[in-house]
Amino acid sequence: MNDNSTVNTGRNALRQPAERLYQDELAALFEFDPYPKPPGWRLSPRAVRAFIAGTDGLPVAKWASKKAKSRNKTVIARKFYGDDVLIDRCIVTLLGNRGLMLVGEPGTAKSMLSELLTAAICGDSTNTIQGTAGTTEDQIKYSWNYALLLAEGPSMRALVRAPLYVGMDQGLPVRFEEITRCPPEIQDTLVSVLSEKVLVVPELKGEDRHLLAAPGFNIIATANIRDRGVHEMSSALKRRFNFETVSPIRDLRLEVELVTREAERLLGGALAPVTCPPGVIELLVTTFQDLREGVTADGVQVEKPTAVMSTAEAVAVALSAGLDAYYYGDKTLTPAAIARHLGGTVMKDNPDDLKKVRHYFDTAVRGRASSGGVWDEYFKARRAL
Ligand SMILES: Nc1ncnc2c1ncn2[C@@H]1O[C@H](COP(=O)(O)OP(=O)(O)O)[C@@H](O)[C@H]1O
Ligand SMILES: [Mg+2]
């Protein structure tokens, strides 16, 4: 943990950073990792991949060596669903001297991937810059403690380190979230740092004036492509990053598994466990995939809403429907509760989106309702939209 960290390390935090949430997994990987580690990294690239993609039910000791006999039975769970080759390419990029830029639609787990990568590489995912329209250079590089600055002039003591300074100084990857929300001149602060690997502090003298990046330093940036309020990125900056596009999950089974797991985890954390009858999460995920693609699995054309139908939004609907079932229903997740909470996701930018979802119910859902079961219940709840 760096000294800029503001994370509540108590057990009562509403959300734990990845290195805390998965501390047992990280400790086991650290203990058994048999592979070479790059300078400044806590784990080998293979162990970083295992942390993100899981060990297929294998205890870490067995993953590290087939002949291992250990009482440590920690298994690494899969956290990122989708392209494992993408994970490898991200890790390889971070080993080189270019930054890693994760781009894609909102809710495709770009932030999650950047958090998992930094948690595994250095055990600290909190050295993060959050890009906004109001982000300043001070919040990226460093600023001053003005009382000390006035009393003693510029000195290391008066310097207030921001994430870029911390990352270069300590050899950590720096996360830059939503970089394209920052105006281009602020984004370009990174250009010289990424090529020269040195940060100049003109106010200081002697050695302190030039901060040379320690091994392990790199930048992982994320950017949403289909969002309002984003800026262009300069070509100079683009050239200093390798771009990786993160796509929505296409496989129905995988997405169902993920939404089920996330919804259970969040409802458990909210102390509102509900039973989830078979088929209900599948119905929710099918709705999202149909609306995302504009066509159902059986070939029925449907209109795509302008709202983003991401996995993250599907998890949010499952969570709301679950809380609804727990506090107002009989603690069972129903298709009707899903239908009730779908509107809140879809109705964001465009009033026409709700019409598109109603149309989806009148065509695709009506078609499936004839076979009875959860789809029939879902269709009957369409008035809740
Ligand atoms: N491919 C995926 N693998 C695992 N989780 C995913 C995936 N796609 C979406 N999610 C879910 O979406 C949530 C939000 O993703 P987030 O990282 O905030 O998205 P982004 O930064 O791309 O907008 C994640 O915490 C996870 O629950
Ligand atoms: Mg994000």
mmCIF file of C-alpha atoms in Angstrom, residues 155-357:
data_model
loop_
_atom_site.group_PDB
_atom_site.id
_atom_site.type_symbol
_atom_site.label_atom_id
_atom_site.label_comp_id
_atom_site.label_asym_id
_atom_site.label_seq_id
_atom_site.Cartn_x
_atom_site.Cartn_y
_atom_site.Cartn_z
ATOM 1 C CA SER A 155 11.688 20.801 -1.077
ATOM 2 C CA MET A 156 10.990 17.072 -1.110
ATOM 3 C CA ARG A 157 9.177 17.565 2.182
ATOM 4 C CA ALA A 158 6.756 20.029 0.611
ATOM 5 C CA LEU A 159 6.116 17.840 -2.420
ATOM 6 C CA VAL A 160 2.740 16.065 -2.437
ATOM 7 C CA ARG A 161 3.046 12.971 -4.606
ATOM 8 C CA ALA A 162 0.231 12.118 -6.998
ATOM 9 C CA PRO A 163 -0.203 8.627 -8.562
ATOM 10 C CA LEU A 164 2.191 9.147 -11.502
ATOM 11 C CA TYR A 165 4.979 10.258 -9.155
ATOM 12 C CA VAL A 166 4.312 7.361 -6.790
ATOM 13 C CA GLY A 167 4.292 4.819 -9.620
ATOM 14 C CA MET A 168 7.577 6.048 -11.109
ATOM 15 C CA ASP A 169 9.252 6.339 -7.725
ATOM 16 C CA GLN A 170 8.208 2.948 -6.394
ATOM 17 C CA GLY A 171 8.124 1.029 -9.676
ATOM 18 C CA LEU A 172 4.374 0.357 -9.709
ATOM 19 C CA PRO A 173 1.871 0.297 -12.541
ATOM 20 C CA VAL A 174 -0.343 3.398 -12.473
ATOM 21 C CA ARG A 175 -4.010 3.066 -13.383
ATOM 22 C CA PHE A 176 -5.531 5.915 -15.383
ATOM 23 C CA GLU A 177 -9.288 5.403 -15.515
ATOM 24 C CA GLU A 178 -11.406 6.969 -18.252
ATOM 25 C CA ILE A 179 -8.476 8.856 -19.724
ATOM 26 C CA THR A 180 -10.501 10.274 -22.626
ATOM 27 C CA ARG A 181 -12.689 12.230 -20.204
ATOM 28 C CA CYS A 182 -9.700 14.500 -19.593
ATOM 29 C CA PRO A 183 -9.052 17.342 -22.034
ATOM 30 C CA PRO A 184 -6.303 16.404 -24.556
ATOM 31 C CA GLU A 185 -3.718 18.791 -23.076
ATOM 32 C CA ILE A 186 -4.053 17.009 -19.740
ATOM 33 C CA GLN A 187 -3.845 13.566 -21.347
ATOM 34 C CA ASP A 188 -0.651 14.699 -23.067
ATOM 35 C CA THR A 189 1.061 15.070 -19.684
ATOM 36 C CA LEU A 190 1.848 11.385 -20.182
ATOM 37 C CA VAL A 191 3.582 11.715 -23.552
ATOM 38 C CA SER A 192 7.063 12.617 -22.355
ATOM 39 C CA VAL A 193 6.850 10.440 -19.265
ATOM 40 C CA LEU A 194 6.035 7.387 -21.376
ATOM 41 C CA SER A 195 8.869 7.935 -23.810
ATOM 42 C CA GLU A 196 11.628 9.320 -21.563
ATOM 43 C CA LYS A 197 10.596 7.533 -18.346
ATOM 44 C CA VAL A 198 11.579 10.616 -16.401
ATOM 45 C CA LEU A 199 9.483 13.198 -14.592
ATOM 46 C CA VAL A 200 11.003 16.646 -14.212
ATOM 47 C CA VAL A 201 10.158 18.735 -11.165
ATOM 48 C CA PRO A 202 11.482 22.130 -12.293
ATOM 49 C CA GLU A 203 11.067 23.721 -8.854
ATOM 50 C CA LEU A 204 13.541 21.353 -7.198
ATOM 51 C CA LYS A 205 17.323 21.360 -7.411
ATOM 52 C CA GLY A 206 19.977 18.675 -7.792
ATOM 53 C CA GLU A 207 19.028 15.016 -7.938
ATOM 54 C CA ASP A 208 15.475 15.642 -6.797
ATOM 55 C CA ARG A 209 14.764 17.554 -9.980
ATOM 56 C CA HIS A 210 14.617 14.426 -12.148
ATOM 57 C CA LEU A 211 12.594 11.453 -11.045
ATOM 58 C CA LEU A 212 13.696 8.392 -13.001
ATOM 59 C CA ALA A 213 11.103 5.641 -13.260
ATOM 60 C CA ALA A 214 11.949 2.487 -11.294
ATOM 61 C CA PRO A 215 11.498 -0.950 -12.948
ATOM 62 C CA GLY A 216 7.896 -2.085 -12.709
ATOM 63 C CA PHE A 217 6.484 1.328 -13.623
ATOM 64 C CA ASN A 218 3.943 1.428 -16.431
ATOM 65 C CA ILE A 219 0.533 2.876 -17.190
ATOM 66 C CA ILE A 220 -2.745 1.011 -17.637
ATOM 67 C CA ALA A 221 -5.366 3.352 -19.040
ATOM 68 C CA THR A 222 -9.025 2.654 -19.802
ATOM 69 C CA ALA A 223 -11.344 4.484 -22.189
ATOM 70 C CA ASN A 224 -14.982 4.025 -23.150
ATOM 71 C CA ILE A 225 -15.620 4.322 -26.853
ATOM 72 C CA ARG A 226 -19.395 4.703 -26.887
ATOM 73 C CA ASP A 227 -20.031 7.348 -24.267
ATOM 74 C CA ARG A 228 -20.884 10.999 -24.014
ATOM 75 C CA GLY A 229 -18.346 13.574 -22.929
ATOM 76 C CA VAL A 230 -15.226 11.911 -24.277
ATOM 77 C CA HIS A 231 -12.370 13.679 -26.027
ATOM 78 C CA GLU A 232 -10.052 12.636 -28.823
ATOM 79 C CA MET A 233 -6.614 11.352 -27.975
ATOM 80 C CA SER A 234 -3.571 12.896 -29.681
ATOM 81 C CA SER A 235 -1.628 10.726 -32.127
ATOM 82 C CA ALA A 236 1.502 11.321 -30.063
ATOM 83 C CA LEU A 237 -0.175 9.739 -27.058
ATOM 84 C CA LYS A 238 -1.746 6.910 -29.064
ATOM 85 C CA ARG A 239 1.678 5.886 -30.343
ATOM 86 C CA ARG A 240 2.889 5.384 -26.794
ATOM 87 C CA PHE A 241 0.204 2.841 -25.966
ATOM 88 C CA ASN A 242 -0.699 -0.620 -27.171
ATOM 89 C CA PHE A 243 -4.466 -0.713 -27.621
ATOM 90 C CA GLU A 244 -6.510 -3.723 -26.595
ATOM 91 C CA THR A 245 -10.240 -3.834 -27.279
ATOM 92 C CA VAL A 246 -12.374 -5.540 -24.655
ATOM 93 C CA SER A 247 -15.612 -6.907 -26.153
ATOM 94 C CA PRO A 248 -18.876 -7.908 -24.515
ATOM 95 C CA ILE A 249 -19.237 -11.615 -23.703
ATOM 96 C CA ARG A 250 -20.883 -13.481 -26.615
ATOM 97 C CA ASP A 251 -21.275 -16.913 -25.035
ATOM 98 C CA LEU A 252 -24.649 -17.248 -23.290
ATOM 99 C CA ARG A 253 -23.491 -19.935 -20.852
ATOM 100 C CA LEU A 254 -20.463 -17.929 -19.738
ATOM 101 C CA GLU A 255 -22.443 -14.737 -19.293
ATOM 102 C CA VAL A 256 -25.124 -16.582 -17.283
ATOM 103 C CA GLU A 257 -22.420 -18.070 -15.052
ATOM 104 C CA LEU A 258 -20.873 -14.655 -14.484
ATOM 105 C CA VAL A 259 -24.132 -12.792 -13.796
ATOM 106 C CA THR A 260 -25.270 -15.549 -11.410
ATOM 107 C CA ARG A 261 -21.986 -15.463 -9.506
ATOM 108 C CA GLU A 262 -21.832 -11.670 -9.297
ATOM 109 C CA ALA A 263 -25.488 -11.328 -8.284
ATOM 110 C CA GLU A 264 -25.052 -13.964 -5.572
ATOM 111 C CA ARG A 265 -21.923 -12.264 -4.279
ATOM 112 C CA LEU A 266 -23.541 -8.827 -4.170
ATOM 113 C CA LEU A 267 -26.791 -10.063 -2.623
ATOM 114 C CA GLY A 268 -24.815 -12.063 -0.059
ATOM 115 C CA GLY A 269 -22.812 -8.933 0.746
ATOM 116 C CA ALA A 270 -26.039 -6.953 1.111
ATOM 117 C CA LEU A 271 -27.303 -9.671 3.479
ATOM 118 C CA ALA A 272 -30.245 -10.348 1.200
ATOM 119 C CA PRO A 273 -29.859 -13.943 -0.025
ATOM 120 C CA VAL A 274 -32.603 -14.991 -2.434
ATOM 121 C CA THR A 275 -33.325 -18.274 -4.211
ATOM 122 C CA CYS A 276 -32.863 -18.136 -7.900
ATOM 123 C CA PRO A 277 -34.999 -20.675 -9.808
ATOM 124 C CA PRO A 278 -33.311 -22.232 -12.854
ATOM 125 C CA GLY A 279 -33.752 -20.269 -16.032
ATOM 126 C CA VAL A 280 -34.389 -16.828 -14.520
ATOM 127 C CA ILE A 281 -30.850 -15.480 -14.919
ATOM 128 C CA GLU A 282 -30.707 -17.127 -18.329
ATOM 129 C CA LEU A 283 -33.816 -15.218 -19.311
ATOM 130 C CA LEU A 284 -32.264 -11.959 -18.149
ATOM 131 C CA VAL A 285 -28.994 -12.579 -19.994
ATOM 132 C CA THR A 286 -30.843 -13.705 -23.133
ATOM 133 C CA THR A 287 -32.769 -10.421 -23.116
ATOM 134 C CA PHE A 288 -29.501 -8.497 -22.873
ATOM 135 C CA GLN A 289 -27.817 -10.487 -25.636
ATOM 136 C CA ASP A 290 -30.846 -10.172 -27.957
ATOM 137 C CA LEU A 291 -31.061 -6.392 -27.472
ATOM 138 C CA ARG A 292 -27.294 -5.980 -27.759
ATOM 139 C CA GLU A 293 -27.125 -7.912 -31.030
ATOM 140 C CA GLY A 294 -30.400 -6.682 -32.558
ATOM 141 C CA VAL A 295 -31.455 -10.231 -33.356
ATOM 142 C CA THR A 296 -32.501 -13.190 -31.198
ATOM 143 C CA ALA A 297 -30.927 -16.655 -31.244
ATOM 144 C CA ASP A 298 -33.929 -17.888 -33.268
ATOM 145 C CA GLY A 299 -33.463 -15.143 -35.854
ATOM 146 C CA VAL A 300 -36.196 -12.669 -34.800
ATOM 147 C CA GLN A 301 -35.124 -9.093 -35.646
ATOM 148 C CA VAL A 302 -35.409 -6.674 -32.702
ATOM 149 C CA GLU A 303 -34.566 -3.003 -32.409
ATOM 150 C CA LYS A 304 -31.384 -2.163 -30.507
ATOM 151 C CA PRO A 305 -31.808 0.412 -27.727
ATOM 152 C CA THR A 306 -29.265 3.255 -27.642
ATOM 153 C CA ALA A 307 -28.596 2.437 -23.964
ATOM 154 C CA VAL A 308 -25.611 0.175 -23.372
ATOM 155 C CA MET A 309 -26.783 -3.383 -22.651
ATOM 156 C CA SER A 310 -23.594 -4.523 -20.951
ATOM 157 C CA THR A 311 -22.927 -7.445 -18.623
ATOM 158 C CA ALA A 312 -22.408 -4.914 -15.844
ATOM 159 C CA GLU A 313 -25.946 -3.588 -16.450
ATOM 160 C CA ALA A 314 -27.314 -7.153 -16.426
ATOM 161 C CA VAL A 315 -25.684 -7.676 -13.024
ATOM 162 C CA ALA A 316 -27.275 -4.430 -11.820
ATOM 163 C CA VAL A 317 -30.749 -5.585 -12.934
ATOM 164 C CA ALA A 318 -30.250 -8.966 -11.225
ATOM 165 C CA LEU A 319 -29.194 -7.180 -8.037
ATOM 166 C CA SER A 320 -32.194 -4.817 -8.019
ATOM 167 C CA ALA A 321 -34.595 -7.652 -8.799
ATOM 168 C CA GLY A 322 -33.001 -9.711 -6.012
ATOM 169 C CA LEU A 323 -33.317 -6.902 -3.458
ATOM 170 C CA ASP A 324 -36.907 -6.375 -4.561
ATOM 171 C CA ALA A 325 -37.620 -10.110 -4.080
ATOM 172 C CA TYR A 326 -35.957 -10.111 -0.662
ATOM 173 C CA TYR A 327 -37.696 -7.090 0.809
ATOM 174 C CA TYR A 328 -41.026 -7.056 -1.034
ATOM 175 C CA GLY A 329 -41.449 -10.587 -2.345
ATOM 176 C CA ASP A 330 -41.047 -14.126 -1.041
ATOM 177 C CA LYS A 331 -37.224 -14.179 -1.383
ATOM 178 C CA THR A 332 -37.382 -15.843 -4.790
ATOM 179 C CA LEU A 333 -36.117 -14.105 -7.911
ATOM 180 C CA THR A 334 -39.000 -13.947 -10.375
ATOM 181 C CA PRO A 335 -39.239 -13.058 -14.067
ATOM 182 C CA ALA A 336 -41.717 -10.322 -13.052
ATOM 183 C CA ALA A 337 -39.115 -8.671 -10.805
ATOM 184 C CA ILE A 338 -36.628 -8.770 -13.684
ATOM 185 C CA ALA A 339 -39.167 -7.094 -15.991
ATOM 186 C CA ARG A 340 -39.860 -4.393 -13.377
ATOM 187 C CA HIS A 341 -36.205 -3.439 -13.073
ATOM 188 C CA LEU A 342 -35.286 -3.659 -16.721
ATOM 189 C CA GLY A 343 -36.799 -0.236 -17.406
ATOM 190 C CA GLY A 344 -34.374 1.532 -15.074
ATOM 191 C CA THR A 345 -31.422 0.296 -17.099
ATOM 192 C CA VAL A 346 -32.853 0.974 -20.487
ATOM 193 C CA MET A 347 -34.364 4.392 -19.776
ATOM 194 C CA LYS A 348 -31.216 6.472 -19.660
ATOM 195 C CA ASP A 349 -30.642 8.476 -22.792
ATOM 196 C CA ASN A 350 -33.596 8.042 -24.992
ATOM 197 C CA PRO A 351 -37.345 7.709 -24.268
ATOM 198 C CA ASP A 352 -37.678 5.630 -27.451
ATOM 199 C CA ASP A 353 -35.623 2.880 -25.855
ATOM 200 C CA LEU A 354 -38.529 1.834 -23.664
ATOM 201 C CA LYS A 355 -40.691 1.431 -26.768
ATOM 202 C CA LYS A 356 -38.028 -0.801 -28.254
ATOM 203 C CA VAL A 357 -38.039 -3.011 -25.184
#
